XYZ file of C-alpha atoms in Angstrom:
537
model
C -3.157 -2.196 15.226
C -0.241 -4.089 13.692
C -1.036 -6.443 10.786
C -1.446 -10.140 11.773
C -0.636 -13.200 9.572
C -3.727 -14.669 7.872
C -4.591 -18.294 8.468
C -5.500 -19.938 5.100
C -6.544 -23.312 3.878
C -5.923 -24.391 0.201
C -7.750 -27.252 -1.358
C -7.351 -29.404 -4.493
C -10.170 -30.946 -6.629
C -13.373 -31.065 -4.523
C -15.440 -32.526 -7.375
C -18.720 -31.669 -5.659
C -18.009 -33.450 -2.400
C -18.820 -30.407 -0.348
C -20.026 -32.156 2.764
C -16.851 -34.089 3.020
C -14.782 -30.914 2.449
C -16.654 -28.747 5.066
C -16.852 -31.506 7.657
C -13.106 -31.750 7.382
C -12.761 -27.969 7.682
C -15.034 -27.932 10.761
C -12.845 -30.647 12.377
C -9.667 -28.653 11.610
C -11.088 -25.391 12.976
C -12.366 -27.179 16.137
C -8.928 -28.427 16.867
C -6.777 -25.523 15.534
C -8.976 -22.455 15.707
C -10.725 -20.456 12.916
C -9.148 -19.917 9.541
C -9.675 -16.724 7.461
C -10.080 -18.197 3.993
C -10.482 -21.446 2.008
C -8.994 -21.239 -1.521
C -10.023 -24.023 -3.974
C -8.315 -24.942 -7.174
C -9.068 -27.640 -9.705
C -12.591 -28.992 -10.167
C -14.858 -27.497 -7.463
C -18.053 -28.996 -8.859
C -18.710 -32.669 -9.705
C -20.618 -34.307 -12.601
C -22.535 -36.882 -10.639
C -26.171 -36.797 -9.547
C -24.923 -36.982 -5.912
C -22.739 -34.014 -6.375
C -25.530 -31.975 -7.961
C -27.952 -32.867 -5.123
C -25.382 -31.877 -2.512
C -24.777 -28.532 -4.205
C -28.492 -27.735 -4.291
C -28.561 -27.741 -0.541
C -25.814 -25.090 -0.237
C -27.300 -23.049 -3.023
C -30.783 -23.023 -1.415
C -29.257 -21.995 2.025
C -30.254 -25.242 3.634
C -26.497 -25.833 4.315
C -23.898 -23.170 4.838
C -20.091 -23.235 4.253
C -18.403 -22.781 7.634
C -15.679 -20.580 6.084
C -15.416 -17.943 3.414
C -14.547 -20.040 0.346
C -13.092 -18.724 -2.996
C -13.044 -21.016 -5.972
C -11.830 -20.962 -9.575
C -14.016 -21.434 -12.556
C -14.764 -24.532 -14.710
C -12.171 -26.887 -16.258
C -14.727 -28.854 -18.443
C -17.956 -28.266 -20.302
C -20.018 -30.355 -17.810
C -19.548 -27.919 -14.972
C -19.767 -24.565 -16.725
C -23.501 -24.477 -15.845
C -22.620 -23.800 -12.197
C -20.746 -20.537 -13.018
C -23.471 -18.032 -13.948
C -21.021 -15.154 -14.408
C -17.581 -15.849 -15.862
C -16.261 -12.669 -14.251
C -16.994 -13.875 -10.727
C -20.061 -14.002 -8.502
C -21.442 -15.257 -5.259
C -22.441 -18.919 -5.792
C -23.939 -19.445 -2.334
C -23.508 -17.931 1.139
C -19.736 -17.931 1.933
C -18.935 -19.434 -1.465
C -17.587 -17.039 -4.154
C -16.406 -17.655 -7.667
C -13.388 -15.400 -8.248
C -13.784 -15.259 -12.001
C -11.865 -16.049 -15.186
C -8.785 -14.142 -14.296
C -7.792 -11.194 -12.010
C -6.510 -10.084 -8.717
C -8.340 -10.155 -5.376
C -6.925 -7.863 -2.651
C -8.306 -8.293 0.816
C -8.705 -5.797 3.512
C -5.464 -6.911 4.978
C -3.631 -6.069 1.740
C -3.145 -9.838 0.827
C -2.980 -10.064 -2.904
C -4.328 -13.233 -4.665
C -3.872 -13.471 -8.465
C -6.028 -16.184 -10.177
C -6.446 -17.834 -13.581
C -9.394 -20.223 -14.151
C -9.682 -23.127 -16.568
C -7.324 -25.060 -18.867
C -5.348 -23.682 -21.793
C -6.880 -23.226 -25.215
C -4.500 -23.083 -28.202
C -7.145 -21.889 -30.708
C -9.743 -19.216 -30.929
C -12.710 -19.048 -30.179
C -11.931 -20.678 -26.821
C -14.512 -22.600 -24.840
C -16.026 -21.029 -21.697
C -13.839 -23.358 -19.543
C -10.533 -22.303 -21.116
C -8.123 -19.396 -20.913
C -6.027 -18.081 -23.877
C -2.731 -16.254 -24.304
C -4.813 -12.979 -24.157
C -5.825 -13.721 -20.689
C -2.223 -14.395 -19.597
C -1.087 -11.106 -21.089
C -3.855 -9.087 -19.519
C -3.227 -10.557 -16.039
C 0.489 -10.143 -16.296
C 0.171 -6.557 -17.534
C -2.362 -5.655 -14.862
C 0.171 -6.412 -12.119
C 3.713 -5.874 -13.605
C 3.017 -2.451 -15.204
C 4.155 -0.792 -11.968
C 7.847 -0.351 -11.339
C 7.146 -1.031 -7.715
C 5.785 -4.458 -8.377
C 7.490 -7.135 -6.175
C 5.265 -10.065 -6.642
C 1.950 -11.433 -5.413
C 1.190 -13.307 -2.179
C -0.686 -16.175 -3.759
C -1.325 -17.419 -7.292
C -4.238 -19.806 -7.996
C -4.311 -21.854 -11.158
C -6.010 -25.155 -11.871
C -3.323 -26.259 -14.294
C 0.203 -26.951 -13.199
C 3.100 -24.820 -14.587
C 5.140 -26.700 -17.135
C 8.569 -27.723 -15.827
C 8.017 -26.680 -12.244
C 9.768 -29.856 -11.136
C 13.134 -28.786 -12.748
C 15.993 -28.293 -10.166
C 13.415 -29.467 -7.531
C 12.631 -32.571 -5.557
C 11.595 -35.778 -7.304
C 8.153 -35.993 -8.878
C 6.624 -39.490 -8.939
C 3.668 -40.928 -10.881
C 3.297 -37.864 -13.196
C 3.877 -37.962 -16.998
C 6.050 -34.739 -17.151
C 5.738 -34.619 -20.991
C 1.939 -34.075 -20.906
C 1.668 -32.340 -17.506
C 1.295 -28.597 -17.201
C 1.058 -25.496 -19.294
C 3.987 -23.215 -20.371
C 1.571 -20.312 -20.245
C 1.095 -20.870 -16.511
C 4.896 -21.186 -16.224
C 5.265 -17.770 -17.870
C 2.609 -16.306 -15.552
C 4.277 -17.745 -12.407
C 7.701 -16.460 -13.603
C 6.286 -12.948 -14.089
C 4.072 -12.695 -11.014
C 6.603 -14.267 -8.549
C 3.985 -15.671 -6.137
C 5.064 -16.560 -2.617
C 2.629 -19.468 -2.772
C 1.336 -21.030 -5.998
C -1.426 -23.647 -5.766
C -2.675 -26.010 -8.550
C -4.495 -29.315 -8.956
C -6.126 -31.463 -11.711
C -3.352 -34.131 -11.729
C -4.618 -36.135 -8.720
C -1.224 -35.726 -7.106
C 0.303 -33.954 -4.137
C 3.592 -32.287 -4.893
C 5.246 -29.760 -2.596
C 8.192 -28.455 -4.430
C 11.307 -27.064 -2.765
C 11.133 -23.239 -2.532
C 12.879 -21.528 -5.449
C 14.442 -18.067 -5.676
C 13.216 -15.286 -7.941
C 16.571 -13.480 -8.495
C 19.989 -14.365 -10.071
C 22.642 -14.571 -7.290
C 25.277 -11.875 -7.456
C 23.495 -10.246 -10.384
C 20.195 -9.045 -8.843
C 19.050 -7.917 -5.516
C 17.639 -10.548 -3.208
C 13.930 -11.274 -3.642
C 11.485 -13.479 -1.816
C 11.200 -17.182 -2.589
C 8.218 -18.952 -4.196
C 6.625 -22.236 -3.106
C 4.600 -24.309 -5.506
C 2.118 -26.793 -3.957
C -0.085 -29.115 -6.033
C -2.907 -30.766 -4.179
C -4.675 -34.060 -4.826
C -8.351 -34.594 -5.189
C -10.564 -34.794 -2.066
C -11.392 -38.359 -0.874
C -8.722 -39.929 -3.008
C -8.124 -43.642 -2.195
C -4.340 -43.177 -1.840
C -4.752 -40.666 0.994
C -2.772 -38.118 -0.818
C -2.778 -34.633 0.675
C -5.594 -32.469 -0.631
C -5.885 -29.751 1.985
C -2.911 -27.456 2.923
C -2.953 -25.078 5.860
C -0.602 -22.108 6.203
C -0.029 -18.677 7.740
C 0.925 -15.737 5.653
C 1.674 -12.121 6.385
C 0.732 -9.916 3.394
C 3.811 -8.962 1.402
C 2.840 -5.263 1.804
C 3.017 -5.456 5.486
C 6.324 -7.397 5.806
C 9.721 -6.023 6.708
C 11.811 -6.186 3.528
C 14.654 -7.915 5.300
C 12.335 -10.673 6.559
C 10.622 -10.982 3.187
C 13.825 -11.843 1.324
C 15.253 -14.377 3.739
C 16.360 -17.477 1.933
C 15.680 -20.967 3.375
C 18.471 -23.509 3.352
C 16.714 -25.744 0.811
C 16.103 -23.049 -1.766
C 16.759 -23.832 -5.434
C 17.133 -22.067 -8.730
C 14.022 -21.014 -10.566
C 12.620 -23.806 -12.665
C 11.400 -21.273 -15.240
C 14.259 -18.990 -16.075
C 16.199 -21.154 -18.493
C 12.926 -22.437 -20.024
C 11.694 -18.886 -20.630
C 14.942 -17.955 -22.465
C 14.777 -21.052 -24.716
C 11.046 -20.549 -25.315
C 11.611 -16.885 -26.234
C 14.290 -17.910 -28.717
C 11.922 -20.407 -30.259
C 9.047 -17.889 -30.532
C 11.338 -15.324 -32.099
C 12.409 -17.784 -34.760
C 8.809 -18.754 -35.414
C 7.843 -15.112 -35.592
C 10.386 -14.492 -38.228
C 8.955 -17.261 -40.407
C 5.350 -16.267 -39.681
C 4.512 -19.448 -37.846
C 2.446 -19.955 -34.739
C 1.218 -16.403 -34.475
C -1.596 -17.294 -32.121
C 0.703 -17.445 -29.092
C 1.931 -14.276 -27.436
C 5.290 -12.684 -27.938
C 7.170 -12.627 -24.649
C 9.471 -9.843 -25.883
C 6.574 -7.298 -26.077
C 6.136 -4.784 -23.321
C 2.448 -4.411 -22.583
C 0.787 -1.102 -22.016
C 0.385 2.176 -23.890
C 3.109 4.807 -24.305
C 2.199 8.279 -23.210
C 2.904 10.868 -25.793
C 5.884 13.061 -24.665
C 4.131 16.121 -25.954
C 0.811 15.395 -24.201
C -2.463 16.384 -25.879
C -4.229 14.064 -28.309
C -2.683 10.758 -29.447
C -0.747 10.837 -32.668
C -2.172 9.051 -35.733
C 0.279 6.299 -35.093
C -1.198 5.599 -31.608
C -4.065 3.165 -31.269
C -7.466 4.893 -31.054
C -9.530 2.694 -28.705
C -12.893 3.840 -27.379
C -13.040 4.455 -23.647
C -14.223 1.406 -21.745
C -15.805 1.338 -18.316
C -13.131 -0.140 -15.987
C -13.897 -3.421 -14.375
C -12.837 -4.770 -10.947
C -10.003 -7.313 -10.996
C -11.849 -9.478 -8.501
C -14.737 -9.379 -6.054
C -15.329 -5.698 -5.128
C -16.907 -4.622 -1.782
C -18.205 -1.435 -3.240
C -19.545 -1.989 -6.805
C -23.358 -1.830 -6.100
C -24.052 -4.810 -8.342
C -21.483 -6.970 -6.527
C -22.691 -9.728 -4.187
C -20.023 -8.445 -1.702
C -21.927 -5.229 -0.985
C -23.802 -5.198 2.380
C -27.115 -3.841 1.096
C -28.407 -3.042 4.541
C -25.918 -0.293 4.838
C -27.132 1.531 1.735
C -28.829 4.900 2.386
C -29.535 6.466 -1.027
C -29.144 5.364 -4.691
C -28.888 7.869 -7.426
C -28.244 7.440 -11.146
C -24.393 7.106 -10.996
C -23.631 7.209 -7.265
C -24.908 5.949 -3.971
C -24.479 6.658 -0.249
C -23.893 3.974 2.280
C -22.992 3.855 6.005
C -19.316 3.259 6.517
C -18.424 -0.269 7.797
C -16.829 0.204 11.247
C -17.920 3.781 11.234
C -16.410 6.469 13.502
C -19.897 7.748 14.351
C -23.456 6.447 13.511
C -23.800 9.040 10.769
C -20.363 8.507 9.103
C -21.151 7.691 5.450
C -19.426 6.993 2.059
C -20.161 8.493 -1.247
C -19.497 5.781 -3.887
C -19.798 5.401 -7.625
C -22.259 2.683 -8.587
C -19.888 1.483 -11.326
C -16.192 0.615 -10.754
C -13.992 3.641 -10.640
C -10.808 3.967 -8.556
C -10.574 7.629 -7.776
C -12.172 11.009 -8.260
C -9.674 12.001 -10.956
C -10.885 9.069 -13.049
C -14.556 9.836 -12.869
C -16.566 10.654 -15.993
C -18.243 14.149 -15.794
C -21.811 12.835 -15.210
C -20.592 10.902 -12.093
C -18.703 13.932 -10.815
C -21.865 15.994 -11.149
C -23.815 13.556 -9.008
C -20.950 13.348 -6.448
C -21.281 17.153 -6.118
C -25.089 16.890 -5.627
C -24.630 14.302 -2.838
C -21.935 16.475 -1.138
C -24.237 19.489 -1.084
C -27.121 17.400 0.206
C -24.955 15.985 3.048
C -23.657 19.448 3.926
C -27.198 20.717 4.299
C -28.294 17.673 6.308
C -25.341 17.850 8.655
C -25.784 21.580 9.162
C -29.428 20.952 10.169
C -28.324 18.638 12.997
C -25.462 20.902 14.097
C -22.557 19.212 12.567
C -19.708 20.078 10.257
C -19.034 18.263 6.916
C -15.562 16.732 6.612
C -14.676 14.561 3.599
C -11.492 12.719 2.628
C -10.316 10.363 -0.055
C -7.327 7.995 0.023
C -6.357 6.795 -3.471
C -3.687 4.325 -2.243
C -4.118 0.609 -1.986
C -7.768 0.889 -2.864
C -9.679 -0.483 -5.954
C -12.929 1.411 -5.708
C -13.423 5.114 -4.929
C -14.571 5.808 -1.395
C -15.279 9.395 -0.367
C -15.395 9.236 3.423
C -17.785 11.840 4.866
C -17.527 12.292 8.721
C -19.646 14.720 10.526
C -18.130 16.659 13.374
C -20.367 18.376 16.071
C -20.074 22.184 15.764
C -19.492 22.504 19.568
C -16.512 20.087 19.392
C -14.191 22.364 17.387
C -13.993 24.884 14.617
C -13.188 24.245 10.961
C -9.850 25.882 11.566
C -9.146 23.318 14.363
C -9.873 20.458 12.008
C -7.559 21.913 9.312
C -4.882 22.413 11.797
C -5.223 18.870 13.138
C -4.677 17.434 9.633
C -1.641 19.641 8.950
C 0.023 19.025 12.377
C -0.383 15.239 12.149
C 0.891 15.296 8.605
C 4.007 17.259 9.765
C 4.589 14.754 12.631
C 4.600 11.965 10.068
C 6.857 13.923 7.729
C 4.183 14.325 5.055
C 3.570 17.458 3.055
C -0.157 18.369 3.205
C -0.697 21.374 0.882
C -3.663 23.646 0.713
C -5.026 23.929 -2.860
C -7.318 26.632 -4.290
C -10.957 26.308 -3.185
C -12.400 26.052 -6.684
C -9.631 23.916 -8.021
C -10.341 20.646 -9.978
C -8.331 17.656 -8.769
C -8.122 16.481 -12.462
C -6.051 19.670 -13.179
C -3.582 18.791 -10.448
C -3.370 15.019 -10.247
C -2.790 12.655 -13.116
C -4.927 9.508 -13.376
C -3.173 6.527 -11.717
C -1.313 8.781 -9.274
C -1.660 8.021 -5.464
C -2.884 10.838 -3.277
C -4.850 11.847 -0.089
C -7.392 14.590 -0.286
C -9.414 16.386 2.329
C -12.338 18.843 1.897
C -13.740 20.863 4.768
C -17.263 22.485 5.178
C -15.678 25.909 4.518
C -14.648 24.720 1.041
C -10.984 24.532 2.004
C -8.995 21.735 0.467
C -5.852 19.826 1.399
C -3.772 17.490 -0.758
C -0.914 15.147 -0.193
C 0.786 13.412 -3.099
C 1.662 9.895 -1.983
C 5.186 9.045 -3.227
C 6.185 5.892 -1.193
C 4.377 4.810 1.978
C 1.247 6.234 3.519
C -0.520 5.291 6.827
C -3.774 3.769 5.698
C -5.701 5.004 8.659
C -4.469 8.611 8.568
C -7.773 10.296 7.803
C -9.561 8.415 10.635
C -6.566 9.007 13.022
C -6.867 12.781 12.620
C -10.671 12.797 13.070
C -10.571 10.449 15.954
C -7.862 12.482 17.749
C -8.403 14.518 20.937
C -8.329 17.722 18.781
C -11.417 16.681 16.827
C -13.798 13.873 17.896
C -11.722 12.756 20.898
C -12.198 9.076 20.314
C -8.614 7.856 19.655
C -9.661 4.211 20.292
C -11.743 4.211 17.083
C -8.877 5.237 14.744
C -8.902 1.785 13.170
C -12.206 0.685 11.528
C -11.687 -2.939 12.526
C -11.896 -1.824 16.206
C -15.348 -0.420 15.541
C -17.493 -3.490 15.195
C -21.299 -3.263 15.347
C -23.873 -5.923 15.229
C -26.028 -6.187 12.160
C -28.987 -4.978 14.197
C -27.124 -1.890 15.192
C -26.014 -1.179 11.676
C -29.597 -1.552 10.400
C -30.779 0.805 13.101
C -28.111 3.398 12.258
C -29.136 3.188 8.560
C -32.861 3.606 9.324
C -32.198 6.649 11.498
C -29.863 8.222 8.936
C -32.305 7.491 6.061
C -35.199 9.064 7.811
C -33.254 12.197 8.732
C -31.633 12.572 5.250
C -34.905 12.077 3.394
C -35.805 15.771 2.977
C -32.344 16.483 1.443
C -32.159 13.282 -0.815
C -32.572 14.421 -4.432
C -32.725 10.834 -5.639
C -36.248 10.577 -4.167
C -37.372 13.542 -6.256
C -36.190 12.125 -9.589
């Protein structure tokens, strides 16, 4: 199924007027059809008694948001009480707080970078502020890859300083006090196709600006900055913006870099050069050391000789990786659909796959946030192996073969897909051949690796790959270098040669009701119980 543009609404300061917001959204959707997301910047919560009373109805479930809503964090001390987890959490049904900073990547591949709060110039920073460290971390997270082209959307509550330069006229705003140069730096580095901000009570849709230097750099996509006013403002300034967007990762490169007739120069490029010069001079005199140095390249250098780091390299204890935004698979996340969970161990859990190929198609998942098998700590790997062995025994007892695959590409959380194949359908050799033949058809090299090999010995952490393990113990591996069909594993197993259900190759085409999913889980749980080691601990 080809990717489709997403229909998105962006909103300025809501200030707790949730009924007014969602009534307007309902009106728009009734007239124009459903939208996929509502993104809110600025002050989502209000400070009045009326606003608090209104929120209580949504929090209790008495009222429900008619659209999946994502909001930034607090911009003042008064509203910090509403955000129970600064790193993001579900606030009410269909209303999610993205967190302090990070990247949210949807199932479509749409990438949304976000930064909550207003800028603090001194440490320690209040809970409603961000610092230079947050800017550095967010920038490094995305731009470390040489393949980085930009993000689809950037959400900040504060405006970027100087965004109006080379652009259309800006009226009613004090440009001396408006905006943050930190946000300007972030926007310059992340090259968002759309950048939304609020807090100034104004609507300003800047002319699109280019992200490359003409005749010196290859053409890149343009960026659009849109500031939105506060909801229910007396001047009837625009506070809600509707748009369609095809994820950058799904776009034809030629279409992506097309330049509109009204495109301007970047408002930040000259400013960044001047700012860098000033910071370099200040650094030489030891002044203003709190702010970050734009000339520094973030990230660690890998020792050219391998092995242990030299005494000159920083020795930091290993930290547990954290998701950059709401994660659908971290067990503690509000995004997890708990009714799909089958078994919970100490480090891993099993859940039915959403849009499963068959009613007993499951996922083995780490409870904490880990991206791939090669990045798992030893204790997690041990439990993964125990779950694999238990599933093999269970499937064998019901006359089915164990087939497992992992795609470490455009995914944040490790998902080991385990799909049982009826023994009478085909042999293990047939399944192996199906993978190899389809890989060759798509000009991909799928290599057989030793049965007792450890992926960690073959693949470096951070590398993209596709991996298959069969019930015979045979293993197949493809190193992903450029592009990879996201549904490849399902396409092979759904093909005529294996399960013969080609119409189920895409998980989005396999929709079940919640009642069906609950029944599938109940049946699987009962059958798997004799093999579930977690029940014996």
